[in-house]
Amino acid sequence: REGRCNQCGECCSNVKAQELMAKFEAEGIPYFKPAHFPCFMGGWENGKHVCGVYETRPLHCRVFPQAANQLVDFPECSYRFVA
């Protein structure tokens, strides 16, 4: 994987709920249980997405993207994969 996060927020727009639910349960954070939902832990500041739990964000968020096919739905993401 190459690149740096450009804070586009696309990876936060459709987060797998089960990964966040496990983190929230472990930390005692109340939540609801949809199949997928936009992450509500962030927001926008000066045109950039700002994560409200960046230092303790779930693993899904830390490692995204892991493969080039994950970027198909995220054209604004600045990460790229090279062969």
CSV table of N, CA, C and O in Angstrom, one decimal:
chain,number,residue,atom,x,y,z
A,1,ARG,N,0.9,-1.2,0.0
A,1,ARG,CA,0.0,0.0,0.0
A,1,ARG,C,0.9,1.2,0.0
A,1,ARG,O,1.9,1.3,0.7
A,2,GLU,N,0.6,2.2,-0.8
A,2,GLU,CA,1.3,3.4,-0.9
A,2,GLU,C,0.4,4.6,-0.6
A,2,GLU,O,-0.8,4.5,-0.8
A,3,GLY,N,0.9,5.7,-0.1
A,3,GLY,CA,0.2,6.9,0.1
A,3,GLY,C,0.0,7.2,1.5
A,3,GLY,O,0.4,6.5,2.4
A,4,ARG,N,-0.7,8.3,1.7
A,4,ARG,CA,-1.0,8.8,3.1
A,4,ARG,C,-2.5,9.2,3.1
A,4,ARG,O,-3.1,9.5,2.1
A,5,CYS,N,-3.1,9.1,4.2
A,5,CYS,CA,-4.5,9.4,4.4
A,5,CYS,C,-4.7,10.9,4.0
A,5,CYS,O,-4.0,11.8,4.5
A,6,ASN,N,-5.7,11.2,3.1
A,6,ASN,CA,-6.0,12.6,2.8
A,6,ASN,C,-7.2,13.1,3.5
A,6,ASN,O,-7.8,14.1,3.2
A,7,GLN,N,-7.7,12.3,4.5
A,7,GLN,CA,-8.8,12.6,5.3
A,7,GLN,C,-10.1,12.9,4.5
A,7,GLN,O,-10.9,13.8,4.8
A,8,CYS,N,-10.3,12.1,3.4
A,8,CYS,CA,-11.5,12.2,2.6
A,8,CYS,C,-12.7,11.7,3.3
A,8,CYS,O,-13.8,12.1,3.0
A,9,GLY,N,-12.6,10.8,4.3
A,9,GLY,CA,-13.7,10.3,5.0
A,9,GLY,C,-14.5,9.2,4.3
A,9,GLY,O,-15.5,8.7,4.9
A,10,GLU,N,-14.0,8.7,3.2
A,10,GLU,CA,-14.8,7.7,2.4
A,10,GLU,C,-14.8,6.4,3.2
A,10,GLU,O,-15.8,5.7,3.2
A,11,CYS,N,-13.7,6.0,3.8
A,11,CYS,CA,-13.6,4.7,4.5
A,11,CYS,C,-14.6,4.8,5.7
A,11,CYS,O,-15.0,3.7,6.2
A,12,CYS,N,-14.9,5.9,6.2
A,12,CYS,CA,-15.8,6.0,7.3
A,12,CYS,C,-17.3,6.1,6.9
A,12,CYS,O,-18.2,6.1,7.8
A,13,SER,N,-17.6,6.1,5.6
A,13,SER,CA,-18.9,6.3,5.1
A,13,SER,C,-19.8,5.1,5.2
A,13,SER,O,-21.0,5.1,5.1
A,14,ASN,N,-19.2,3.9,5.3
A,14,ASN,CA,-19.9,2.6,5.3
A,14,ASN,C,-19.1,1.6,6.1
A,14,ASN,O,-18.5,0.7,5.5
A,15,VAL,N,-19.1,1.7,7.4
A,15,VAL,CA,-18.3,0.9,8.2
A,15,VAL,C,-19.1,-0.4,8.6
A,15,VAL,O,-20.3,-0.4,8.8
A,16,LYS,N,-18.4,-1.5,8.7
A,16,LYS,CA,-19.0,-2.8,9.1
A,16,LYS,C,-19.3,-2.6,10.6
A,16,LYS,O,-18.4,-2.5,11.4
A,17,ALA,N,-20.6,-2.8,10.9
A,17,ALA,CA,-21.0,-2.5,12.3
A,17,ALA,C,-20.4,-3.5,13.3
A,17,ALA,O,-20.1,-3.1,14.4
A,18,GLN,N,-20.3,-4.8,12.9
A,18,GLN,CA,-19.8,-5.7,13.9
A,18,GLN,C,-18.4,-5.4,14.4
A,18,GLN,O,-18.1,-5.7,15.6
A,19,GLU,N,-17.6,-4.8,13.6
A,19,GLU,CA,-16.2,-4.4,14.1
A,19,GLU,C,-16.3,-3.3,15.1
A,19,GLU,O,-15.6,-3.3,16.1
A,20,LEU,N,-17.1,-2.3,14.8
A,20,LEU,CA,-17.3,-1.2,15.8
A,20,LEU,C,-18.0,-1.7,17.0
A,20,LEU,O,-17.7,-1.3,18.1
A,21,MET,N,-19.0,-2.5,16.9
A,21,MET,CA,-19.8,-3.0,18.0
A,21,MET,C,-18.9,-3.7,19.0
A,21,MET,O,-19.0,-3.5,20.2
A,22,ALA,N,-17.9,-4.5,18.5
A,22,ALA,CA,-17.0,-5.2,19.4
A,22,ALA,C,-16.2,-4.2,20.2
A,22,ALA,O,-16.0,-4.4,21.4
A,23,LYS,N,-15.7,-3.2,19.6
A,23,LYS,CA,-14.9,-2.2,20.3
A,23,LYS,C,-15.8,-1.4,21.3
A,23,LYS,O,-15.4,-1.2,22.4
A,24,PHE,N,-17.0,-1.0,20.9
A,24,PHE,CA,-17.9,-0.3,21.8
A,24,PHE,C,-18.3,-1.1,23.0
A,24,PHE,O,-18.3,-0.6,24.1
A,25,GLU,N,-18.6,-2.4,22.8
A,25,GLU,CA,-18.9,-3.3,23.9
A,25,GLU,C,-17.7,-3.4,24.9
A,25,GLU,O,-17.9,-3.3,26.1
A,26,ALA,N,-16.5,-3.5,24.3
A,26,ALA,CA,-15.3,-3.6,25.2
A,26,ALA,C,-15.1,-2.3,26.0
A,26,ALA,O,-14.6,-2.4,27.1
A,27,GLU,N,-15.5,-1.2,25.5
A,27,GLU,CA,-15.3,0.1,26.2
A,27,GLU,C,-16.5,0.6,26.8
A,27,GLU,O,-16.5,1.7,27.4
A,28,GLY,N,-17.6,-0.1,26.8
A,28,GLY,CA,-18.9,0.3,27.4
A,28,GLY,C,-19.6,1.5,26.8
A,28,GLY,O,-20.3,2.2,27.4
A,29,ILE,N,-19.3,1.6,25.4
A,29,ILE,CA,-20.0,2.7,24.7
A,29,ILE,C,-21.3,2.3,24.2
A,29,ILE,O,-21.4,1.2,23.5
A,30,PRO,N,-22.4,3.0,24.4
A,30,PRO,CA,-23.7,2.6,23.9
A,30,PRO,C,-23.8,2.7,22.4
A,30,PRO,O,-23.1,3.6,21.8
A,31,TYR,N,-24.5,1.8,21.7
A,31,TYR,CA,-24.6,1.8,20.3
A,31,TYR,C,-25.9,1.2,19.8
A,31,TYR,O,-26.6,0.5,20.6
A,32,PHE,N,-26.2,1.3,18.6
A,32,PHE,CA,-27.4,0.6,18.0
A,32,PHE,C,-26.8,-0.5,17.0
A,32,PHE,O,-25.6,-0.4,16.7
A,33,LYS,N,-27.6,-1.4,16.5
A,33,LYS,CA,-27.1,-2.6,15.8
A,33,LYS,C,-27.6,-2.7,14.4
A,33,LYS,O,-28.2,-3.7,14.0
A,34,PRO,N,-27.3,-1.8,13.5
A,34,PRO,CA,-27.6,-2.0,12.1
A,34,PRO,C,-26.6,-2.8,11.4
A,34,PRO,O,-25.5,-3.1,12.0
A,35,ALA,N,-26.8,-3.3,10.2
A,35,ALA,CA,-25.8,-4.1,9.5
A,35,ALA,C,-24.6,-3.2,9.0
A,35,ALA,O,-23.5,-3.7,9.1
A,36,HIS,N,-24.9,-2.1,8.5
A,36,HIS,CA,-23.9,-1.1,8.0
A,36,HIS,C,-24.3,0.3,8.4
A,36,HIS,O,-25.5,0.5,8.3
A,37,PHE,N,-23.4,1.2,8.7
A,37,PHE,CA,-23.8,2.5,8.9
A,37,PHE,C,-22.6,3.5,8.8
A,37,PHE,O,-21.5,3.0,8.9
A,38,PRO,N,-22.9,4.7,8.5
A,38,PRO,CA,-21.8,5.7,8.5
A,38,PRO,C,-21.2,5.8,9.9
A,38,PRO,O,-22.0,5.9,10.9
A,39,CYS,N,-20.0,5.9,10.1
A,39,CYS,CA,-19.4,6.0,11.4
A,39,CYS,C,-19.8,7.4,12.0
A,39,CYS,O,-19.7,8.4,11.3
A,40,PHE,N,-20.2,7.4,13.2
A,40,PHE,CA,-20.7,8.6,13.8
A,40,PHE,C,-19.6,9.1,14.8
A,40,PHE,O,-19.9,10.1,15.5
A,41,MET,N,-18.4,8.6,14.7
A,41,MET,CA,-17.4,9.0,15.7
A,41,MET,C,-16.5,10.2,15.1
A,41,MET,O,-15.6,10.6,15.7
A,42,GLY,N,-16.9,10.6,13.9
A,42,GLY,CA,-16.1,11.6,13.2
A,42,GLY,C,-16.9,12.8,12.8
A,42,GLY,O,-18.1,12.8,13.0
A,43,GLY,N,-16.3,13.7,12.1
A,43,GLY,CA,-17.0,14.9,11.6
A,43,GLY,C,-16.1,15.6,10.6
A,43,GLY,O,-15.0,15.1,10.3
A,44,TRP,N,-16.6,16.7,10.1
A,44,TRP,CA,-15.9,17.5,9.1
A,44,TRP,C,-15.4,18.8,9.7
A,44,TRP,O,-16.1,19.5,10.5
A,45,GLU,N,-14.1,19.2,9.4
A,45,GLU,CA,-13.5,20.4,9.9
A,45,GLU,C,-12.6,20.9,8.7
A,45,GLU,O,-11.7,20.3,8.3
A,46,ASN,N,-13.0,22.1,8.2
A,46,ASN,CA,-12.2,22.7,7.2
A,46,ASN,C,-12.0,21.8,5.9
A,46,ASN,O,-11.0,21.7,5.3
A,47,GLY,N,-13.1,21.1,5.6
A,47,GLY,CA,-13.1,20.3,4.4
A,47,GLY,C,-12.4,18.9,4.6
A,47,GLY,O,-12.3,18.2,3.6
A,48,LYS,N,-11.9,18.6,5.8
A,48,LYS,CA,-11.3,17.4,6.0
A,48,LYS,C,-12.1,16.6,7.0
A,48,LYS,O,-12.7,17.1,7.9
A,49,HIS,N,-12.0,15.2,6.9
A,49,HIS,CA,-12.7,14.4,7.9
A,49,HIS,C,-11.8,14.2,9.1
A,49,HIS,O,-10.6,14.0,9.0
A,50,VAL,N,-12.4,14.4,10.3
A,50,VAL,CA,-11.7,14.3,11.5
A,50,VAL,C,-12.3,13.2,12.3
A,50,VAL,O,-13.5,13.2,12.6
A,51,CYS,N,-11.5,12.3,12.7
A,51,CYS,CA,-11.9,11.1,13.5
A,51,CYS,C,-12.0,11.5,15.0
A,51,CYS,O,-10.9,12.0,15.5
A,52,GLY,N,-13.1,11.2,15.7
A,52,GLY,CA,-13.2,11.6,17.1
A,52,GLY,C,-12.5,10.6,18.0
A,52,GLY,O,-12.3,10.8,19.2
A,53,VAL,N,-12.2,9.4,17.4
A,53,VAL,CA,-11.5,8.4,18.2
A,53,VAL,C,-10.2,7.9,17.5
A,53,VAL,O,-9.8,6.7,17.6
A,54,TYR,N,-9.5,8.8,16.8
A,54,TYR,CA,-8.4,8.4,16.0
A,54,TYR,C,-7.4,7.6,16.8
A,54,TYR,O,-6.9,6.6,16.3
A,55,GLU,N,-7.0,8.0,17.9
A,55,GLU,CA,-5.9,7.3,18.7
A,55,GLU,C,-6.3,5.9,19.1
A,55,GLU,O,-5.5,5.0,19.3
A,56,THR,N,-7.6,5.7,19.3
A,56,THR,CA,-8.1,4.4,19.7
A,56,THR,C,-9.1,3.7,18.7
A,56,THR,O,-9.9,2.9,19.1
A,57,ARG,N,-9.0,4.2,17.5
A,57,ARG,CA,-9.9,3.7,16.4
A,57,ARG,C,-9.8,2.2,16.2
A,57,ARG,O,-8.8,1.6,16.5
A,58,PRO,N,-10.9,1.6,15.8
A,58,PRO,CA,-10.9,0.1,15.6
A,58,PRO,C,-9.9,-0.4,14.5
A,58,PRO,O,-9.5,0.4,13.7
A,59,LEU,N,-9.5,-1.6,14.6
A,59,LEU,CA,-8.5,-2.2,13.7
A,59,LEU,C,-9.0,-2.0,12.2
A,59,LEU,O,-8.1,-1.7,11.4
A,60,HIS,N,-10.2,-2.1,11.9
A,60,HIS,CA,-10.7,-1.9,10.6
A,60,HIS,C,-10.3,-0.6,10.0
A,60,HIS,O,-9.9,-0.5,8.9
A,61,CYS,N,-10.4,0.4,10.8
A,61,CYS,CA,-10.0,1.8,10.4
A,61,CYS,C,-8.5,1.9,10.3
A,61,CYS,O,-8.0,2.6,9.4
A,62,ARG,N,-7.8,1.3,11.2
A,62,ARG,CA,-6.3,1.4,11.2
A,62,ARG,C,-5.7,0.8,9.9
A,62,ARG,O,-4.7,1.3,9.4
A,63,VAL,N,-6.2,-0.3,9.4
A,63,VAL,CA,-5.6,-1.0,8.3
A,63,VAL,C,-6.2,-0.8,7.0
A,63,VAL,O,-5.7,-1.3,6.0
A,64,PHE,N,-7.3,0.0,6.9
A,64,PHE,CA,-7.9,0.2,5.6
A,64,PHE,C,-7.1,1.1,4.7
A,64,PHE,O,-6.5,2.1,5.2
A,65,PRO,N,-7.0,0.8,3.5
A,65,PRO,CA,-7.4,-0.4,2.7
A,65,PRO,C,-6.3,-1.5,2.8
A,65,PRO,O,-5.1,-1.2,2.9
A,66,GLN,N,-6.7,-2.7,2.8
A,66,GLN,CA,-5.8,-3.8,2.8
A,66,GLN,C,-5.6,-4.4,1.4
A,66,GLN,O,-4.6,-5.1,1.2
A,67,ALA,N,-6.4,-4.1,0.5
A,67,ALA,CA,-6.3,-4.6,-0.9
A,67,ALA,C,-6.9,-3.6,-1.9
A,67,ALA,O,-7.8,-2.8,-1.5
A,68,ALA,N,-6.4,-3.7,-3.1
A,68,ALA,CA,-6.8,-2.7,-4.2
A,68,ALA,C,-8.3,-2.8,-4.4
A,68,ALA,O,-9.0,-1.7,-4.6
A,69,ASN,N,-8.9,-4.0,-4.3
A,69,ASN,CA,-10.4,-4.1,-4.6
A,69,ASN,C,-11.2,-3.3,-3.5
A,69,ASN,O,-12.4,-3.0,-3.8
A,70,GLN,N,-10.7,-3.0,-2.4
A,70,GLN,CA,-11.4,-2.2,-1.4
A,70,GLN,C,-11.5,-0.7,-1.8
A,70,GLN,O,-12.3,0.0,-1.3
A,71,LEU,N,-10.7,-0.3,-2.8
A,71,LEU,CA,-10.7,1.1,-3.2
A,71,LEU,C,-11.7,1.4,-4.3
A,71,LEU,O,-12.0,2.5,-4.6
A,72,VAL,N,-12.3,0.3,-4.9
A,72,VAL,CA,-13.3,0.5,-6.0
A,72,VAL,C,-14.4,1.5,-5.6
A,72,VAL,O,-14.8,2.3,-6.4
A,73,ASP,N,-14.9,1.4,-4.4
A,73,ASP,CA,-16.0,2.2,-4.0
A,73,ASP,C,-15.6,3.5,-3.3
A,73,ASP,O,-16.4,4.3,-2.8
A,74,PHE,N,-14.3,3.7,-3.3
A,74,PHE,CA,-13.7,4.9,-2.6
A,74,PHE,C,-12.8,5.7,-3.5
A,74,PHE,O,-11.6,5.8,-3.3
A,75,PRO,N,-13.3,6.4,-4.5
A,75,PRO,CA,-12.5,7.0,-5.5
A,75,PRO,C,-11.7,8.2,-4.9
A,75,PRO,O,-10.6,8.6,-5.5
A,76,GLU,N,-12.1,8.8,-3.8
A,76,GLU,CA,-11.4,9.9,-3.2
A,76,GLU,C,-10.2,9.5,-2.4
A,76,GLU,O,-9.4,10.3,-2.0
A,77,CYS,N,-10.2,8.2,-2.0
A,77,CYS,CA,-9.1,7.7,-1.1
A,77,CYS,C,-7.8,7.9,-1.8
A,77,CYS,O,-7.6,7.6,-3.0
A,78,SER,N,-6.8,8.4,-1.1
A,78,SER,CA,-5.5,8.6,-1.7
A,78,SER,C,-4.5,7.4,-1.6
A,78,SER,O,-3.4,7.5,-2.2
A,79,TYR,N,-4.9,6.3,-1.0
A,79,TYR,CA,-4.1,5.1,-0.9
A,79,TYR,C,-4.1,4.4,-2.3
A,79,TYR,O,-5.2,4.4,-2.9
A,80,ARG,N,-3.0,3.8,-2.7
A,80,ARG,CA,-3.0,3.1,-4.0
A,80,ARG,C,-2.1,1.8,-3.7
A,80,ARG,O,-1.3,1.8,-2.8
A,81,PHE,N,-2.4,0.8,-4.6
A,81,PHE,CA,-1.6,-0.4,-4.6
A,81,PHE,C,-0.8,-0.5,-5.9
A,81,PHE,O,-1.4,-0.2,-6.9
A,82,VAL,N,0.4,-0.9,-5.8
A,82,VAL,CA,1.2,-1.1,-7.0
A,82,VAL,C,1.6,-2.5,-7.2
A,82,VAL,O,1.8,-3.2,-6.2
A,83,ALA,N,1.7,-3.0,-8.4
A,83,ALA,CA,2.1,-4.4,-8.7
A,83,ALA,C,3.5,-4.7,-8.5
A,83,ALA,O,4.3,-3.8,-8.5
